Each structure stands twice: as C-alpha cells, then as structure tokens.
Tab-separated table of C-alpha atoms in Angstrom:
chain	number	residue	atom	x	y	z
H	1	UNK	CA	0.000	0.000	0.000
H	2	UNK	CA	2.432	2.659	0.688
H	3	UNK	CA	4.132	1.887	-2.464
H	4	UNK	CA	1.196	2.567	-4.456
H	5	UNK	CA	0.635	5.921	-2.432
H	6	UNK	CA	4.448	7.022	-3.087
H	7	UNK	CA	3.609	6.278	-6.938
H	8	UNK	CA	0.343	7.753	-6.644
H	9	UNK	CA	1.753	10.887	-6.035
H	10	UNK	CA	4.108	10.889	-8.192
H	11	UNK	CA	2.032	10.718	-10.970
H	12	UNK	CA	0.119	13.490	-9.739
H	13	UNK	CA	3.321	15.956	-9.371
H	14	UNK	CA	4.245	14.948	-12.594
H	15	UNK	CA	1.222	15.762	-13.854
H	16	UNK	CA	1.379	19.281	-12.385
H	17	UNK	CA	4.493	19.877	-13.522
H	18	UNK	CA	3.498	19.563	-17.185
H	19	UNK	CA	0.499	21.623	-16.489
H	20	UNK	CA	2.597	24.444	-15.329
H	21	UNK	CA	5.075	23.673	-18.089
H	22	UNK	CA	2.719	23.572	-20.811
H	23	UNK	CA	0.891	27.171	-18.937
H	24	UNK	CA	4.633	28.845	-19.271
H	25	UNK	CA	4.742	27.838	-22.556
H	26	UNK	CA	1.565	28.856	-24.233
H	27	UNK	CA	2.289	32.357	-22.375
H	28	UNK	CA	4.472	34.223	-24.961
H	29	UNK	CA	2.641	32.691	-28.056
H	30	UNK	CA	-0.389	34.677	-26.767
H	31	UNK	CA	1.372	37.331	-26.138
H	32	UNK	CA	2.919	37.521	-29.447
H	33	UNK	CA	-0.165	37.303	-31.422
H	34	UNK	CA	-1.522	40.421	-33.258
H	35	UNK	CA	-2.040	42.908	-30.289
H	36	UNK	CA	-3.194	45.902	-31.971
H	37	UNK	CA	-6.672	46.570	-34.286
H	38	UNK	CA	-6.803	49.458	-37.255
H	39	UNK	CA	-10.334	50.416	-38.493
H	40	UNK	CA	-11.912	52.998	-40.474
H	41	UNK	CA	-14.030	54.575	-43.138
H	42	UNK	CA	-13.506	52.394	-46.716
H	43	UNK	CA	-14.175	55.290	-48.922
H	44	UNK	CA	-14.090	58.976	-49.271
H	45	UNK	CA	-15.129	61.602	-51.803
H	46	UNK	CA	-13.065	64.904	-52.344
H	47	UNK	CA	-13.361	67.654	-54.992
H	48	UNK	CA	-10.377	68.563	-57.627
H	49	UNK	CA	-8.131	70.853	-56.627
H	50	UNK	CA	-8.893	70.743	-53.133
H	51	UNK	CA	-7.835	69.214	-49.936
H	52	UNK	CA	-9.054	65.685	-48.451
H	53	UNK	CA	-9.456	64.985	-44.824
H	54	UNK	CA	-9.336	61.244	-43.385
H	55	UNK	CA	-8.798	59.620	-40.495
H	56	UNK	CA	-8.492	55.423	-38.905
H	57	UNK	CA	-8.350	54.417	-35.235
H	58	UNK	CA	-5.650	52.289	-33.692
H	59	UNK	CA	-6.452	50.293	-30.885
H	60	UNK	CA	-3.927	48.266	-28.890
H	61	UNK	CA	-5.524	44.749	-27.715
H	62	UNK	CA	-2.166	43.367	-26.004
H	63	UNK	CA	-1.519	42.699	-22.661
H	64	UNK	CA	1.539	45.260	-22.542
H	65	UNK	CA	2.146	48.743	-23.363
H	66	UNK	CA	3.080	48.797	-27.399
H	67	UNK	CA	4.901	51.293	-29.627
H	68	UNK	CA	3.646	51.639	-33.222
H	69	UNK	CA	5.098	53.262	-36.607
H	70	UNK	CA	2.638	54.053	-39.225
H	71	UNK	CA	3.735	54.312	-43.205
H	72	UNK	CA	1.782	54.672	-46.192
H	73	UNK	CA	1.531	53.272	-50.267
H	74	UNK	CA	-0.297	53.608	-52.850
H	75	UNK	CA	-1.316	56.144	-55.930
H	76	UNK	CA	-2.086	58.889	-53.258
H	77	UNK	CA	0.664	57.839	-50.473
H	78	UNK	CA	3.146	61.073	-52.206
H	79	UNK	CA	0.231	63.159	-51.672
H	80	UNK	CA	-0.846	62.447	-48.314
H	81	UNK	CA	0.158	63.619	-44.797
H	82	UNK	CA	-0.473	61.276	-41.578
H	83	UNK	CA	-1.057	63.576	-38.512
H	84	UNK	CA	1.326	61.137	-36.044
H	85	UNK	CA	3.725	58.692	-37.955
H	86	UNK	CA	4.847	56.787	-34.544
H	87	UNK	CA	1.954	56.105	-31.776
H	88	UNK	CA	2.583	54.172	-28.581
H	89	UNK	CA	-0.875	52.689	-27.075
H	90	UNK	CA	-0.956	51.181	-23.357
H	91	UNK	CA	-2.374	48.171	-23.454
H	92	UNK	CA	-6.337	48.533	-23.721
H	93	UNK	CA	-5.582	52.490	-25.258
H	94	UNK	CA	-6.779	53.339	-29.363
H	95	UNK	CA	-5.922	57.120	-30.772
H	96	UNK	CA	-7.663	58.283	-34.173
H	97	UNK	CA	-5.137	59.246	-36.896
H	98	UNK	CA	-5.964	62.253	-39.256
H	99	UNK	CA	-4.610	62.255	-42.566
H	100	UNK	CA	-4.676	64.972	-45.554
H	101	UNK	CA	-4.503	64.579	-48.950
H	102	UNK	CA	-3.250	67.844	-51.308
H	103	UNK	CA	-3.728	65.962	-54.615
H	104	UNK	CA	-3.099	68.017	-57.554
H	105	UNK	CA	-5.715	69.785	-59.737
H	106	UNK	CA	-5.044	67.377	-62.951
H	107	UNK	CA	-5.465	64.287	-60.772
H	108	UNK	CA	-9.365	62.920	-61.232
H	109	UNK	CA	-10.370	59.370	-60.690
H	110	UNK	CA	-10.636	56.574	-57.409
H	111	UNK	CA	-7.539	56.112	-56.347
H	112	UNK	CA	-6.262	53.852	-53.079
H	113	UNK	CA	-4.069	54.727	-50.206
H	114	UNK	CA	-2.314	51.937	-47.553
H	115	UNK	CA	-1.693	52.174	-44.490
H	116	UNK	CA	0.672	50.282	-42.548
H	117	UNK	CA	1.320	49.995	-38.989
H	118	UNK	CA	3.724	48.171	-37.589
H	119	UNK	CA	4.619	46.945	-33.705
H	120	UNK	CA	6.626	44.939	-32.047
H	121	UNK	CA	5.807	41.293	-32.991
H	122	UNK	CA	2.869	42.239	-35.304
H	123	UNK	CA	2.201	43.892	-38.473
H	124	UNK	CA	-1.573	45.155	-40.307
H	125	UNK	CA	-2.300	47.153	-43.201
H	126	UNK	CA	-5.601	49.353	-43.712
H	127	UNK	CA	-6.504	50.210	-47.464
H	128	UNK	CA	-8.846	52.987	-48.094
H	129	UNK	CA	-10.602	54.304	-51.366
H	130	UNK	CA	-10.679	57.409	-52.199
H	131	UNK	CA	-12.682	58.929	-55.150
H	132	UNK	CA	-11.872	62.461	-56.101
H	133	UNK	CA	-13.449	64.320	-59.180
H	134	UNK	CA	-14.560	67.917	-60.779
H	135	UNK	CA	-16.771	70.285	-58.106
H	136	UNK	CA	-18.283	73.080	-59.079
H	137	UNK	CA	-16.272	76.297	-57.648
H	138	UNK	CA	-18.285	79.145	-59.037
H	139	UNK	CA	-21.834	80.847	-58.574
H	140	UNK	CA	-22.995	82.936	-61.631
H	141	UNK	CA	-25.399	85.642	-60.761
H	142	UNK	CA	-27.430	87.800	-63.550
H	143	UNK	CA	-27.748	91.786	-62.758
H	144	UNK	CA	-29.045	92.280	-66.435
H	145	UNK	CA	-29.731	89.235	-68.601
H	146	UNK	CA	-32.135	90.764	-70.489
H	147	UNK	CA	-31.433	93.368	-72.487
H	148	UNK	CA	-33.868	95.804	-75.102
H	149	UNK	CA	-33.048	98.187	-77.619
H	150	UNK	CA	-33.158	99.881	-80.718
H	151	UNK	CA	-31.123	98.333	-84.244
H	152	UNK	CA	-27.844	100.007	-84.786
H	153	UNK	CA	-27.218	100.760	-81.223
H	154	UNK	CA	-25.041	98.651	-78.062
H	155	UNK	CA	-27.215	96.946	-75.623
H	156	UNK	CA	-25.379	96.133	-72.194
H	157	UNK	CA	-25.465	92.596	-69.813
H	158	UNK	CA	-24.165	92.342	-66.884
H	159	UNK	CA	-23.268	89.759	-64.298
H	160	UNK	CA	-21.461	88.834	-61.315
H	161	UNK	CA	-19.209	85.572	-60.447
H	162	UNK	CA	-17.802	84.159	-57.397
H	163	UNK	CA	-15.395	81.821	-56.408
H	164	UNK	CA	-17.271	79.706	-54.124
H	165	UNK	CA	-14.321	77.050	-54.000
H	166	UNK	CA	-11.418	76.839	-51.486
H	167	UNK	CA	-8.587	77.905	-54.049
H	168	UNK	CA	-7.656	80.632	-56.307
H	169	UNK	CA	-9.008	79.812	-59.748
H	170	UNK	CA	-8.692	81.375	-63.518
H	171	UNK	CA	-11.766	82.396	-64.996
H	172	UNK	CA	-12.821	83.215	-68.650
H	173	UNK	CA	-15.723	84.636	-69.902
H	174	UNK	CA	-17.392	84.158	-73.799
H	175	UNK	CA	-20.560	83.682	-75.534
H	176	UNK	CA	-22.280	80.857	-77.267
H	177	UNK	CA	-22.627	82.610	-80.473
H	178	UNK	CA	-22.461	86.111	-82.233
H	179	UNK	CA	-18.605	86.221	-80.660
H	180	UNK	CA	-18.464	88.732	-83.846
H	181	UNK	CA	-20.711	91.298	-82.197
H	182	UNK	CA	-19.049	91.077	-78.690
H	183	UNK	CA	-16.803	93.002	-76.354
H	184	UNK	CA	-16.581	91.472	-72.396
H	185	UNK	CA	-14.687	93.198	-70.205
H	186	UNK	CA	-13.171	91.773	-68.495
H	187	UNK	CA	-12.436	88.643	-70.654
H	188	UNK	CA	-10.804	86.542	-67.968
H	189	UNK	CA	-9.567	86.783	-64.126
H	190	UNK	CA	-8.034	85.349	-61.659
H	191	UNK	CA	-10.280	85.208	-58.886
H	192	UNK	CA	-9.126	84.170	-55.535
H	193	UNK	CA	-11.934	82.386	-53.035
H	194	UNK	CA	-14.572	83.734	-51.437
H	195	UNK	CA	-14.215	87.039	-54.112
H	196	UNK	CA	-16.614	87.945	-56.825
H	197	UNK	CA	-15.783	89.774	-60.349
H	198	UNK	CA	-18.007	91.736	-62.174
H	199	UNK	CA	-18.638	90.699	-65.713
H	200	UNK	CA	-19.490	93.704	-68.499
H	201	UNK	CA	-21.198	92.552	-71.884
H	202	UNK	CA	-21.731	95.004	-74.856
H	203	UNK	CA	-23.470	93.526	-77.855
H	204	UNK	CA	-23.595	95.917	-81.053
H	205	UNK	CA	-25.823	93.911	-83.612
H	206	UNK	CA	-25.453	95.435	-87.445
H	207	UNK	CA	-28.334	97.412	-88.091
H	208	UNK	CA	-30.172	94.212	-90.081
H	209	UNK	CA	-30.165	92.732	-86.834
H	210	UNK	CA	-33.803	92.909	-85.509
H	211	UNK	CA	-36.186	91.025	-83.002
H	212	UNK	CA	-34.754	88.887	-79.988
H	213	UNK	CA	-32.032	86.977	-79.875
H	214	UNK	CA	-30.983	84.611	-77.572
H	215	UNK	CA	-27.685	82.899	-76.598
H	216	UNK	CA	-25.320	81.616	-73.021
H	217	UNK	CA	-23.268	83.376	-71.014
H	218	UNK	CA	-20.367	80.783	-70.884
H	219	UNK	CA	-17.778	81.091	-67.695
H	220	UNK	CA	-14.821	78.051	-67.496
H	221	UNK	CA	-12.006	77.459	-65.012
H	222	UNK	CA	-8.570	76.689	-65.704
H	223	UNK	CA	-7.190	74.744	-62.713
H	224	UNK	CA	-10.530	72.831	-62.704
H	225	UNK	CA	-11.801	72.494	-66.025
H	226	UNK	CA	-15.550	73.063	-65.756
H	227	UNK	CA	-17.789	75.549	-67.655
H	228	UNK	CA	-21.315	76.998	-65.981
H	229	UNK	CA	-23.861	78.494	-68.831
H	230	UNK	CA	-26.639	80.704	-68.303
H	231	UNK	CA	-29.194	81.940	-70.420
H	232	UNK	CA	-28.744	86.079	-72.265
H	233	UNK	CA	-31.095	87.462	-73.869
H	234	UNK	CA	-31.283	90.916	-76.347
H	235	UNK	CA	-34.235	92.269	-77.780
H	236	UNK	CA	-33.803	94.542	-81.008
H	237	UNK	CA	-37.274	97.010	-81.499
H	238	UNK	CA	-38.310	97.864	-84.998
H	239	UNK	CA	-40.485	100.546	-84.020
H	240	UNK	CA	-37.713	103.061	-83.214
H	241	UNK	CA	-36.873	104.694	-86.513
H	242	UNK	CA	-40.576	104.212	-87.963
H	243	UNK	CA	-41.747	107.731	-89.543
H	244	UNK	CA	-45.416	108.788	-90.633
H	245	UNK	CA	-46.785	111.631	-92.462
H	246	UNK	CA	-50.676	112.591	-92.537
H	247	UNK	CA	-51.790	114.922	-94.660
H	248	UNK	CA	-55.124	115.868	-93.882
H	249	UNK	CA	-54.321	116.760	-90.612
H	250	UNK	CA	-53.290	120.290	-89.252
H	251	UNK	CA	-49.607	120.623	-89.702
H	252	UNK	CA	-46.979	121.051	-87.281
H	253	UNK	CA	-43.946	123.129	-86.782
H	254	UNK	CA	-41.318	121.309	-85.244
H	255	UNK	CA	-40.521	117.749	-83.689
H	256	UNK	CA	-43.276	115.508	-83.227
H	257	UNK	CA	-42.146	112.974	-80.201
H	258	UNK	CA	-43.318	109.328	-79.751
H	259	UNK	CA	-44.462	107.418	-76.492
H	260	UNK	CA	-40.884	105.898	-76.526
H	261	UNK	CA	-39.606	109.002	-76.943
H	262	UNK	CA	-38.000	109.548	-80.385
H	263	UNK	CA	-38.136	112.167	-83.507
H	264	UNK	CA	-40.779	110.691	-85.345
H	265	UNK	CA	-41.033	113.267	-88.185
H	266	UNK	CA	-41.016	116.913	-89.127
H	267	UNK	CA	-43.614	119.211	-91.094
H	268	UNK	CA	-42.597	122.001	-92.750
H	269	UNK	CA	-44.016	121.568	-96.581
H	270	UNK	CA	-47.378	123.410	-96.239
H	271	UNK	CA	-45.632	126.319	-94.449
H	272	UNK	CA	-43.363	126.671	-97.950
H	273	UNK	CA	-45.608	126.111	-99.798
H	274	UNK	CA	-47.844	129.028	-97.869
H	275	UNK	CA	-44.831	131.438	-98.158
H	276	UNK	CA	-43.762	131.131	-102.119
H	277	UNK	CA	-47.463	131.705	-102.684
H	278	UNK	CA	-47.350	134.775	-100.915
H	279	UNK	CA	-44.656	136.090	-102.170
H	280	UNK	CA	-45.578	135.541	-105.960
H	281	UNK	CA	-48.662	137.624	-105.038
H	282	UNK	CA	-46.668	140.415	-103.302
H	283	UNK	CA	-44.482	139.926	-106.104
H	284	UNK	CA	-47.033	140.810	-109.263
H	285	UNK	CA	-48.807	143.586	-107.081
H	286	UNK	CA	-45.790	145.817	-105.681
H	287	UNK	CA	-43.328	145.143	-109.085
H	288	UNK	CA	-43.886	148.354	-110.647
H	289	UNK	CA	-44.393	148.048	-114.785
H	290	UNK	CA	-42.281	148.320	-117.675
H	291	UNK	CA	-44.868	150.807	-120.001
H	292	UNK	CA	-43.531	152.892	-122.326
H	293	UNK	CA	-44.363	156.362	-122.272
H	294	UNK	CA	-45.600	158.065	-125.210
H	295	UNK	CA	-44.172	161.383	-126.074
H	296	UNK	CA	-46.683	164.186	-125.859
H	297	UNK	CA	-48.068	165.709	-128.806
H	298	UNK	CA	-46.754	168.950	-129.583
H	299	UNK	CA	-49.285	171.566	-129.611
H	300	UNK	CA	-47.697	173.870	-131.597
H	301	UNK	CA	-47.761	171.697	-134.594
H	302	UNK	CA	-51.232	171.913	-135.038
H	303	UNK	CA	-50.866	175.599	-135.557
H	304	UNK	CA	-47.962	175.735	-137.265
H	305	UNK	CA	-47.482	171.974	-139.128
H	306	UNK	CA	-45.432	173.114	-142.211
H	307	UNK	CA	-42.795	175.439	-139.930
H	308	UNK	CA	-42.826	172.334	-137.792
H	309	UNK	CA	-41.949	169.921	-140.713
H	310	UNK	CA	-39.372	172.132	-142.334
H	311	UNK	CA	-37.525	172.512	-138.813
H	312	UNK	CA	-37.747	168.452	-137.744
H	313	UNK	CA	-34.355	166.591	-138.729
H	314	UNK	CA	-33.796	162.267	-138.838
H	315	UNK	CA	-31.808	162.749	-135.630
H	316	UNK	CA	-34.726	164.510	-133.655
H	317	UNK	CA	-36.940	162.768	-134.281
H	318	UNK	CA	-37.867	160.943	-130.349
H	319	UNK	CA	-37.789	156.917	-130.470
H	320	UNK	CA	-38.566	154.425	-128.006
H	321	UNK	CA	-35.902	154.198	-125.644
H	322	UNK	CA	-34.204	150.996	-124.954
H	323	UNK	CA	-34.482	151.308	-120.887
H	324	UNK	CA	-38.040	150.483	-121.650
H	325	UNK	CA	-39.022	146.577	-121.610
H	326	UNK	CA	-42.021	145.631	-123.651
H	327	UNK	CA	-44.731	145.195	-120.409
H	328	UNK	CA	-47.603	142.712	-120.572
H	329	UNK	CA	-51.672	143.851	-119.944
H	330	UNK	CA	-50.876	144.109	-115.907
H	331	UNK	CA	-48.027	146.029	-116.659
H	332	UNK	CA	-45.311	143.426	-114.653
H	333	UNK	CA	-41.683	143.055	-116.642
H	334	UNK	CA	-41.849	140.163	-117.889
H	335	UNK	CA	-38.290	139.411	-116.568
H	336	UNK	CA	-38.855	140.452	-113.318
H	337	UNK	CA	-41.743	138.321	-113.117
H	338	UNK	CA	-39.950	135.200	-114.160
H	339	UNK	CA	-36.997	135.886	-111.700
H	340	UNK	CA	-39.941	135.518	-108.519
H	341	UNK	CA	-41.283	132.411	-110.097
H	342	UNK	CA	-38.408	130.475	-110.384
H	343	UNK	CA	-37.612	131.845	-106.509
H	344	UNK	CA	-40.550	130.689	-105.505
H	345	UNK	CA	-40.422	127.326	-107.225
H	346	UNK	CA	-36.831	126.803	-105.569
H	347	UNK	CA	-37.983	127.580	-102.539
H	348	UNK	CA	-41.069	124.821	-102.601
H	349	UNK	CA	-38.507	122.975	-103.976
C-alpha cells in the first residue's frame, strides 16, 4: 500500500508539472499574437483641386504597453500627410489618426491609399478608397440678362461671379454665339476664393439685326476644367426709326415725339408752300411796270405843221428808248416776273 501511495503521487506531481510547463509555454505565443486593431471609413469623396481629410483608429488589444510606426503606399501615399507617424498605445488604449490629402488639380479618378502599422511582434495594413473628381467652384449671378433696344445701337449685360471654391481659380468669360458682335470686359480673371468679379457685356448687332435673340453666357475654369452656362437674352425694337406723315391733318412746326420718346417726323411743306405763294402775289402787285411812255403831242404843230416839218431833222426825231421793256396787260416786266417764279419754285422745292 504505501508503495502505491508514493507512486500515486508521483504521478500526480508529474502531472502538475506539465500543467505548469505547458501554462509557461503557451504564455508568450499569446502574447505575441496580433495585439493591436486598425479600423476605419472604406471610402471617401473629395473635390479637384482641393484638400481631403481622413482619419483610422488604432487600438492596442495586447496585454503590454506597445509602440507603433505608421507608413503609407499607394497612388495617393506622395500626396498624403499622416497627422502622427509613430503612436505608442498602453495596453487597452486606441488614438484616431488624421490624414490629408493635397492631390493636384489634374489628378481625377478613385484612387487607393495603404496604411501600414507596424509593432513589435505584429504587423496590419488598412486600405482605403478614395474617389476624387470635378466640383463646381463658381456661382454665376445675372444683374441684367435681359437686355432691349433699338437696331444700330449697343445693348449692355451684366453679371457677377464668385469663387465659391477653397482655391484661387482662372476664370474666362465668352458667348455661345455672335462672338463677332461682342466686347466682355473683363475677358478673364483670376479670382481668388470667397471674391466675386463683375462681368461687363456690350453687344452691337449690325443694323439688319432685328427682333430677340438669344444665346449663353459661358464662364470656365482653368485649374478645374468646368464651364457653368446661363441663359442672355437681347431684344432689337423695330419701331424706333418708324416715320409717318398725314396729310389731312393740321400741320406742325417742329418735332413731333413718340411714347418711346423719339423724332418721329417733321412738317414744314405746307408752311413753304404758304410762303412762295405769298410772295408771288406780293411779287405781281408791288413790281412796278415796264410801259412805255408816249411822247406828248406837240401843240404847236397843229398851228404851225409846215414850220414844224421844215424845222424836224432824222436825228430829232424821239424813239422808243431801250431802258423800256415791252410790259404785258398788268403792266409786270416780264423778266422780273420770271426771276420771282423760279424763286418761288426753288424755294417749294
């Protein structure tokens, strides 16, 4: 009996010395088994040309205090900047990690950034998508979109743009159609963000141009390569240079204006006309007469006719003097009376 005790208890020591063997050895492999977790968001969204914000969390799940060094690969890893590159976590501890991304305005596309962190006996990697493409960095505003005028004369648009994006931007201004006819001013600008230009249209249409016409506004960016369109408008009146002449009514002296404010027309023809009548009239009443007088008889000759003849000589004898035009039944020169016609006709004319 007390040999089987003795063995007895042997066996049992022996058995509890492989127990606490086996414990001591199964210690360290636990210990050296990944002791850290790395988690966070699989994808993220970013505009061109501006900067992207991420972040992971690192938690460590080991039994002892750890140190950790973060790197980064990929298409974005020359781009991006880690907020901490080393970490060191107490056991139980996490930290979040912010990163940046400055990509540059030509890149466009989803793209993937790794990061690795690596500890003491353990390694992991955490691979994130990132998808970056064109955002709208302006806001056109109208002040006048709609313009109205007469043919042959400018007609003025105007509108405002701002930068609404986080970076300085070029921006160039144009028109759909009738570039011919068009002077903007200015035609492009740099315009930093936050800041709004002023935009200046003139549109002179030839003078065939008539009715409304209708065309966009176009404003593009150079570091981002988008274009924004909004609708212009011009309306060319007929009705501005239209004339009219009536007759039968009373007529007027001087410039006749319009509702909308133009010379429509001018009347002056029946005050002529009133004035070469009048002075024809004045003309063959107060003209005085071309008659020839006739020499007086002489008395004396009646008395005396053959001492009269004997005495009278060719070169006495009294002729019609040339001074004297040949004068119609009203006794008007005929000359003179031609000279106020064609006056007055002129005149009319």
């Amino acid at each position: 009996m007390g040999f089987v005790m003795v063995v007895r208890r042997s066996l049992l020591s022996l058995v509890l010395l492989s127990l606490l063997s086996l414990l001591f050895t199964l210690q360290p492999a636990v210990a050296a088994g990944p002791d850290f977790t790395a988690s966070g968001p699989a994808n993220y969204y970013g505009c061109m040309c501006s900067q992207i914000s991420y972040v992971f969390t690192v938690k460590n799940t080991g039994y002892v205090d750890s140190p950790l060094f973060l790197s980064q690969s990929g298409q974005l890893a020359e781009f991006s900047t880690l907020q901490d590159n080393q970490l060191y976590l107490k056991s139980g501890e996490e930290k979040t990690v912010v990163g940046t991304i400055n990509q540059p305005c030509l890149l466009s596309g989803i793209y993937t950034l790794t990061t690795t962190i690596t500890g003491q006996q353990a390694k992991k990697q955490l691979t994130q998508t990132v998808h970056i493409a064109p955002c709208m960095n302006m806001e056109v505003t109208p002040i006048i979109d709609a313009a109205h005028g007469c043919r042959c004369e400018p007609l003025l648009l105007v509108y405002d743009v701002r930068n609404t994006g986080n970076y300085a931007d070029t921006y160039s201004f144009s028109l759909r159609d009738f570039s011919e006819y068009v002077i903007i001013n200015p035609q492009s600008r740099i315009v930093p963000p936050g800041q709004t230009e002023r935009v200046y249209i003139y549109l002179k249409f030839p003078c065939s141009f008539s009715g409304e016409k209708e065309t966009l506004f176009v404003v593009a960016t150079d570091r981002s390569s988008l274009e924004l369109e909004k609708p212009l408008k011009a309306a060319l009146n007929e009705s501005c240079y239209e004339y009219e002449y009536n007759a039968t009514a009373y007529p007027r002296l001087g410039p006749v204006v319009g509702e909308d404010g133009r010379l429509r027309y001018l009347s002056y023809s029946f005050y002529g006309l009133l004035i070469a009548v009048s002075i024809i009239l004045i003309a063959n009443i107060t003209i005085p007469g071309g008659r020839v007088k006739e020499e007086p008889k002489d008395q004396g000759a009646r008395l005396r006719p053959k001492r009269l003849k004997a005495y009278l000589r060719p070169s006495s004898i009294v002729k019609p003097s040339s001074q004297f035009e040949e004068a119609d039944d009203y006794g008007v020169s005929k000359g003179r009376r031609d000279i106020v016609i064609i006056t007055a006709l002129a005149f009319i004319i």
